[in-house]
């Protein structure tokens, strides 16, 4: 690491995008990912769509128990 950095040519806010949303990465175990990929393919949907559907159902179940 340098002792000093020159930011004289820097541009403040160059990569700022108002309204941009941060997406959290989710790391799945290989066996879980394989299962979900196969299940998504059989349903003809993307894996993220399948996972969102599954999580929504789980949330509904949790809310129903409250």
PDB file of N, CA and C in Angstrom:
ATOM      1  N   UNK A   1       0.842  -1.168   0.000  1.00  0.00           N
ATOM      2  CA  UNK A   1       0.000   0.000   0.000  1.00  0.00           C
ATOM      3  C   UNK A   1       0.895   1.242   0.000  1.00  0.00           C
ATOM      4  N   UNK A   2       0.530   2.201  -0.807  1.00  0.00           N
ATOM      5  CA  UNK A   2       1.319   3.424  -0.890  1.00  0.00           C
ATOM      6  C   UNK A   2       1.117   4.268   0.361  1.00  0.00           C
ATOM      7  N   UNK A   3       2.104   5.086   0.658  1.00  0.00           N
ATOM      8  CA  UNK A   3       1.987   6.010   1.788  1.00  0.00           C
ATOM      9  C   UNK A   3       0.997   7.127   1.470  1.00  0.00           C
ATOM     10  N   UNK A   4       0.896   7.477   0.185  1.00  0.00           N
ATOM     11  CA  UNK A   4       0.050   8.587  -0.221  1.00  0.00           C
ATOM     12  C   UNK A   4      -0.591   8.281  -1.583  1.00  0.00           C
ATOM     13  N   UNK A   5      -1.829   8.687  -1.764  1.00  0.00           N
ATOM     14  CA  UNK A   5      -2.532   8.501  -3.030  1.00  0.00           C
ATOM     15  C   UNK A   5      -2.954   9.855  -3.583  1.00  0.00           C
ATOM     16  N   UNK A   6      -2.932   9.995  -4.896  1.00  0.00           N
ATOM     17  CA  UNK A   6      -3.293  11.255  -5.552  1.00  0.00           C
ATOM     18  C   UNK A   6      -4.722  11.155  -6.075  1.00  0.00           C
ATOM     19  N   UNK A   7      -5.632  11.893  -5.457  1.00  0.00           N
ATOM     20  CA  UNK A   7      -7.024  11.911  -5.879  1.00  0.00           C
ATOM     21  C   UNK A   7      -7.383  13.201  -6.614  1.00  0.00           C
ATOM     22  N   UNK A   8      -6.379  13.930  -7.094  1.00  0.00           N
ATOM     23  CA  UNK A   8      -6.633  15.215  -7.745  1.00  0.00           C
ATOM     24  C   UNK A   8      -7.453  15.055  -9.031  1.00  0.00           C
ATOM     25  N   UNK A   9      -7.382  13.907  -9.666  1.00  0.00           N
ATOM     26  CA  UNK A   9      -8.151  13.655 -10.894  1.00  0.00           C
ATOM     27  C   UNK A   9      -9.440  12.883 -10.594  1.00  0.00           C
ATOM     28  N   UNK A  10      -9.718  12.665  -9.325  1.00  0.00           N
ATOM     29  CA  UNK A  10     -10.911  11.908  -8.928  1.00  0.00           C
ATOM     30  C   UNK A  10     -12.194  12.680  -9.195  1.00  0.00           C
ATOM     31  N   UNK A  11     -13.259  11.941  -9.378  1.00  0.00           N
ATOM     32  CA  UNK A  11     -14.565  12.553  -9.653  1.00  0.00           C
ATOM     33  C   UNK A  11     -15.552  12.062  -8.592  1.00  0.00           C
ATOM     34  N   UNK A  12     -16.036  12.970  -7.764  1.00  0.00           N
ATOM     35  CA  UNK A  12     -16.960  12.611  -6.698  1.00  0.00           C
ATOM     36  C   UNK A  12     -18.297  12.152  -7.287  1.00  0.00           C
ATOM     37  N   UNK A  13     -18.797  11.019  -6.798  1.00  0.00           N
ATOM     38  CA  UNK A  13     -20.105  10.529  -7.208  1.00  0.00           C
ATOM     39  C   UNK A  13     -20.154   9.889  -8.582  1.00  0.00           C
ATOM     40  N   UNK A  14     -19.022   9.554  -9.151  1.00  0.00           N
ATOM     41  CA  UNK A  14     -18.983   8.999 -10.510  1.00  0.00           C
ATOM     42  C   UNK A  14     -19.853   7.746 -10.650  1.00  0.00           C
ATOM     43  N   UNK A  15     -19.867   6.905  -9.647  1.00  0.00           N
ATOM     44  CA  UNK A  15     -20.606   5.651  -9.730  1.00  0.00           C
ATOM     45  C   UNK A  15     -21.909   5.669  -8.929  1.00  0.00           C
ATOM     46  N   UNK A  16     -22.252   6.810  -8.367  1.00  0.00           N
ATOM     47  CA  UNK A  16     -23.490   6.929  -7.603  1.00  0.00           C
ATOM     48  C   UNK A  16     -24.685   6.865  -8.540  1.00  0.00           C
ATOM     49  N   UNK A  17     -25.651   6.041  -8.207  1.00  0.00           N
ATOM     50  CA  UNK A  17     -26.885   5.927  -8.983  1.00  0.00           C
ATOM     51  C   UNK A  17     -28.059   6.053  -8.032  1.00  0.00           C
ATOM     52  N   UNK A  18     -28.801   7.170  -8.099  1.00  0.00           N
ATOM     53  CA  UNK A  18     -29.960   7.306  -7.217  1.00  0.00           C
ATOM     54  C   UNK A  18     -30.967   6.193  -7.489  1.00  0.00           C
ATOM     55  N   UNK A  19     -31.509   5.645  -6.455  1.00  0.00           N
ATOM     56  CA  UNK A  19     -32.513   4.594  -6.605  1.00  0.00           C
ATOM     57  C   UNK A  19     -31.936   3.207  -6.820  1.00  0.00           C
ATOM     58  N   UNK A  20     -30.610   3.091  -6.890  1.00  0.00           N
ATOM     59  CA  UNK A  20     -29.999   1.774  -7.067  1.00  0.00           C
ATOM     60  C   UNK A  20     -30.258   0.939  -5.822  1.00  0.00           C
ATOM     61  N   UNK A  21     -30.486  -0.341  -6.015  1.00  0.00           N
ATOM     62  CA  UNK A  21     -30.754  -1.240  -4.896  1.00  0.00           C
ATOM     63  C   UNK A  21     -29.591  -2.209  -4.737  1.00  0.00           C
ATOM     64  N   UNK A  22     -29.261  -2.466  -3.494  1.00  0.00           N
ATOM     65  CA  UNK A  22     -28.194  -3.404  -3.175  1.00  0.00           C
ATOM     66  C   UNK A  22     -28.777  -4.807  -3.084  1.00  0.00           C
ATOM     67  N   UNK A  23     -28.220  -5.731  -3.824  1.00  0.00           N
ATOM     68  CA  UNK A  23     -28.670  -7.123  -3.796  1.00  0.00           C
ATOM     69  C   UNK A  23     -27.655  -7.949  -3.013  1.00  0.00           C
ATOM     70  N   UNK A  24     -28.144  -8.609  -1.982  1.00  0.00           N
ATOM     71  CA  UNK A  24     -27.267  -9.447  -1.175  1.00  0.00           C
ATOM     72  C   UNK A  24     -26.974 -10.751  -1.892  1.00  0.00           C
ATOM     73  N   UNK A  25     -25.711 -11.147  -1.931  1.00  0.00           N
ATOM     74  CA  UNK A  25     -25.405 -12.456  -2.507  1.00  0.00           C
ATOM     75  C   UNK A  25     -25.817 -13.553  -1.527  1.00  0.00           C
ATOM     76  N   UNK A  26     -26.311 -14.639  -2.053  1.00  0.00           N
ATOM     77  CA  UNK A  26     -26.689 -15.779  -1.219  1.00  0.00           C
ATOM     78  C   UNK A  26     -25.874 -16.976  -1.700  1.00  0.00           C
ATOM     79  N   UNK A  27     -25.161 -17.584  -0.785  1.00  0.00           N
ATOM     80  CA  UNK A  27     -24.310 -18.713  -1.126  1.00  0.00           C
ATOM     81  C   UNK A  27     -24.960 -19.992  -0.620  1.00  0.00           C
ATOM     82  N   UNK A  28     -25.261 -20.894  -1.549  1.00  0.00           N
ATOM     83  CA  UNK A  28     -25.931 -22.144  -1.217  1.00  0.00           C
ATOM     84  C   UNK A  28     -24.950 -23.300  -1.298  1.00  0.00           C
ATOM     85  N   UNK A  29     -25.186 -24.311  -0.482  1.00  0.00           N
ATOM     86  CA  UNK A  29     -24.385 -25.528  -0.571  1.00  0.00           C
ATOM     87  C   UNK A  29     -24.657 -26.188  -1.921  1.00  0.00           C
ATOM     88  N   UNK A  30     -23.663 -26.932  -2.401  1.00  0.00           N
ATOM     89  CA  UNK A  30     -23.760 -27.546  -3.724  1.00  0.00           C
ATOM     90  C   UNK A  30     -24.976 -28.446  -3.871  1.00  0.00           C
ATOM     91  N   UNK A  31     -25.258 -29.269  -2.840  1.00  0.00           N
ATOM     92  CA  UNK A  31     -26.390 -30.190  -2.948  1.00  0.00           C
ATOM     93  C   UNK A  31     -27.719 -29.435  -3.003  1.00  0.00           C
ATOM     94  N   UNK A  32     -27.823 -28.336  -2.260  1.00  0.00           N
ATOM     95  CA  UNK A  32     -29.052 -27.533  -2.278  1.00  0.00           C
ATOM     96  C   UNK A  32     -29.211 -26.863  -3.630  1.00  0.00           C
ATOM     97  N   UNK A  33     -28.132 -26.307  -4.149  1.00  0.00           N
ATOM     98  CA  UNK A  33     -28.188 -25.639  -5.449  1.00  0.00           C
ATOM     99  C   UNK A  33     -28.545 -26.610  -6.569  1.00  0.00           C
ATOM    100  N   UNK A  34     -27.989 -27.812  -6.514  1.00  0.00           N
ATOM    101  CA  UNK A  34     -28.311 -28.839  -7.512  1.00  0.00           C
ATOM    102  C   UNK A  34     -29.798 -29.164  -7.460  1.00  0.00           C
ATOM    103  N   UNK A  35     -30.314 -29.390  -6.270  1.00  0.00           N
ATOM    104  CA  UNK A  35     -31.738 -29.684  -6.102  1.00  0.00           C
ATOM    105  C   UNK A  35     -32.596 -28.553  -6.659  1.00  0.00           C
ATOM    106  N   UNK A  36     -32.274 -27.313  -6.277  1.00  0.00           N
ATOM    107  CA  UNK A  36     -33.079 -26.173  -6.721  1.00  0.00           C
ATOM    108  C   UNK A  36     -32.985 -25.956  -8.233  1.00  0.00           C
ATOM    109  N   UNK A  37     -31.805 -26.168  -8.808  1.00  0.00           N
ATOM    110  CA  UNK A  37     -31.656 -26.059 -10.266  1.00  0.00           C
ATOM    111  C   UNK A  37     -32.532 -27.076 -10.988  1.00  0.00           C
ATOM    112  N   UNK A  38     -32.531 -28.301 -10.482  1.00  0.00           N
ATOM    113  CA  UNK A  38     -33.351 -29.352 -11.098  1.00  0.00           C
ATOM    114  C   UNK A  38     -34.835 -29.040 -10.953  1.00  0.00           C
ATOM    115  N   UNK A  39     -35.221 -28.589  -9.783  1.00  0.00           N
ATOM    116  CA  UNK A  39     -36.631 -28.264  -9.532  1.00  0.00           C
ATOM    117  C   UNK A  39     -37.092 -27.090 -10.394  1.00  0.00           C
ATOM    118  N   UNK A  40     -36.234 -26.071 -10.510  1.00  0.00           N
ATOM    119  CA  UNK A  40     -36.564 -24.902 -11.329  1.00  0.00           C
ATOM    120  C   UNK A  40     -36.683 -25.296 -12.802  1.00  0.00           C
ATOM    121  N   UNK A  41     -35.772 -26.146 -13.261  1.00  0.00           N
ATOM    122  CA  UNK A  41     -35.809 -26.586 -14.659  1.00  0.00           C
ATOM    123  C   UNK A  41     -37.083 -27.368 -14.940  1.00  0.00           C
ATOM    124  N   UNK A  42     -37.495 -28.210 -14.003  1.00  0.00           N
ATOM    125  CA  UNK A  42     -38.709 -29.008 -14.220  1.00  0.00           C
ATOM    126  C   UNK A  42     -39.959 -28.131 -14.239  1.00  0.00           C
ATOM    127  N   UNK A  43     -39.926 -27.018 -13.516  1.00  0.00           N
ATOM    128  CA  UNK A  43     -41.063 -26.087 -13.504  1.00  0.00           C
ATOM    129  C   UNK A  43     -40.972 -25.052 -14.616  1.00  0.00           C
ATOM    130  N   UNK A  44     -39.793 -24.960 -15.265  1.00  0.00           N
ATOM    131  CA  UNK A  44     -39.611 -23.997 -16.343  1.00  0.00           C
ATOM    132  C   UNK A  44     -39.476 -22.560 -15.848  1.00  0.00           C
ATOM    133  N   UNK A  45     -38.881 -22.381 -14.667  1.00  0.00           N
ATOM    134  CA  UNK A  45     -38.675 -21.040 -14.112  1.00  0.00           C
ATOM    135  C   UNK A  45     -37.201 -20.870 -13.745  1.00  0.00           C
ATOM    136  N   UNK A  46     -36.809 -19.629 -13.508  1.00  0.00           N
ATOM    137  CA  UNK A  46     -35.453 -19.336 -13.053  1.00  0.00           C
ATOM    138  C   UNK A  46     -35.306 -19.757 -11.592  1.00  0.00           C
ATOM    139  N   UNK A  47     -34.089 -20.046 -11.185  1.00  0.00           N
ATOM    140  CA  UNK A  47     -33.830 -20.469  -9.807  1.00  0.00           C
ATOM    141  C   UNK A  47     -34.245 -19.384  -8.821  1.00  0.00           C
ATOM    142  N   UNK A  48     -33.921 -18.112  -9.127  1.00  0.00           N
ATOM    143  CA  UNK A  48     -34.283 -17.045  -8.189  1.00  0.00           C
ATOM    144  C   UNK A  48     -35.789 -16.930  -8.034  1.00  0.00           C
ATOM    145  N   UNK A  49     -36.545 -17.176  -9.089  1.00  0.00           N
ATOM    146  CA  UNK A  49     -38.009 -17.156  -9.007  1.00  0.00           C
ATOM    147  C   UNK A  49     -38.501 -18.270  -8.098  1.00  0.00           C
ATOM    148  N   UNK A  50     -37.953 -19.457  -8.264  1.00  0.00           N
ATOM    149  CA  UNK A  50     -38.329 -20.599  -7.436  1.00  0.00           C
ATOM    150  C   UNK A  50     -38.014 -20.332  -5.963  1.00  0.00           C
ATOM    151  N   UNK A  51     -36.827 -19.813  -5.689  1.00  0.00           N
ATOM    152  CA  UNK A  51     -36.433 -19.553  -4.306  1.00  0.00           C
ATOM    153  C   UNK A  51     -37.321 -18.485  -3.687  1.00  0.00           C
ATOM    154  N   UNK A  52     -37.636 -17.439  -4.436  1.00  0.00           N
ATOM    155  CA  UNK A  52     -38.536 -16.402  -3.918  1.00  0.00           C
ATOM    156  C   UNK A  52     -39.908 -16.977  -3.599  1.00  0.00           C
ATOM    157  N   UNK A  53     -40.428 -17.848  -4.456  1.00  0.00           N
ATOM    158  CA  UNK A  53     -41.722 -18.491  -4.206  1.00  0.00           C
ATOM    159  C   UNK A  53     -41.662 -19.322  -2.919  1.00  0.00           C
ATOM    160  N   UNK A  54     -40.587 -20.084  -2.752  1.00  0.00           N
ATOM    161  CA  UNK A  54     -40.442 -20.928  -1.576  1.00  0.00           C
ATOM    162  C   UNK A  54     -40.350 -20.077  -0.302  1.00  0.00           C
ATOM    163  N   UNK A  55     -39.591 -19.003  -0.365  1.00  0.00           N
ATOM    164  CA  UNK A  55     -39.455 -18.137   0.802  1.00  0.00           C
ATOM    165  C   UNK A  55     -40.766 -17.437   1.146  1.00  0.00           C
ATOM    166  N   UNK A  56     -41.517 -17.025   0.121  1.00  0.00           N
ATOM    167  CA  UNK A  56     -42.820 -16.398   0.384  1.00  0.00           C
ATOM    168  C   UNK A  56     -43.769 -17.373   1.082  1.00  0.00           C
ATOM    169  N   UNK A  57     -43.758 -18.639   0.654  1.00  0.00           N
ATOM    170  CA  UNK A  57     -44.594 -19.645   1.304  1.00  0.00           C
ATOM    171  C   UNK A  57     -44.170 -19.853   2.756  1.00  0.00           C
ATOM    172  N   UNK A  58     -42.864 -19.887   2.993  1.00  0.00           N
ATOM    173  CA  UNK A  58     -42.371 -20.034   4.367  1.00  0.00           C
ATOM    174  C   UNK A  58     -42.777 -18.845   5.223  1.00  0.00           C
ATOM    175  N   UNK A  59     -42.687 -17.646   4.675  1.00  0.00           N
ATOM    176  CA  UNK A  59     -43.088 -16.447   5.420  1.00  0.00           C
ATOM    177  C   UNK A  59     -44.576 -16.501   5.744  1.00  0.00           C
ATOM    178  N   UNK A  60     -45.384 -16.926   4.789  1.00  0.00           N
ATOM    179  CA  UNK A  60     -46.825 -17.067   5.030  1.00  0.00           C
ATOM    180  C   UNK A  60     -47.094 -18.060   6.163  1.00  0.00           C
ATOM    181  N   UNK A  61     -46.367 -19.184   6.161  1.00  0.00           N
ATOM    182  CA  UNK A  61     -46.531 -20.176   7.225  1.00  0.00           C
ATOM    183  C   UNK A  61     -46.136 -19.620   8.584  1.00  0.00           C
ATOM    184  N   UNK A  62     -45.044 -18.897   8.626  1.00  0.00           N
ATOM    185  CA  UNK A  62     -44.582 -18.288   9.875  1.00  0.00           C
ATOM    186  C   UNK A  62     -45.605 -17.281  10.380  1.00  0.00           C
ATOM    187  N   UNK A  63     -46.135 -16.446   9.480  1.00  0.00           N
ATOM    188  CA  UNK A  63     -47.124 -15.446   9.866  1.00  0.00           C
ATOM    189  C   UNK A  63     -48.424 -16.103  10.322  1.00  0.00           C
ATOM    190  N   UNK A  64     -48.779 -17.237   9.736  1.00  0.00           N
ATOM    191  CA  UNK A  64     -50.012 -17.921  10.101  1.00  0.00           C
ATOM    192  C   UNK A  64     -49.935 -18.485  11.525  1.00  0.00           C
ATOM    193  N   UNK A  65     -48.743 -18.849  11.957  1.00  0.00           N
ATOM    194  CA  UNK A  65     -48.552 -19.440  13.277  1.00  0.00           C
ATOM    195  C   UNK A  65     -48.587 -18.365  14.373  1.00  0.00           C
ATOM    196  N   UNK A  66     -48.254 -17.141  14.028  1.00  0.00           N
ATOM    197  CA  UNK A  66     -48.214 -16.054  15.031  1.00  0.00           C
ATOM    198  C   UNK A  66     -49.562 -15.777  15.622  1.00  0.00           C
TER     199      UNK A  66
END
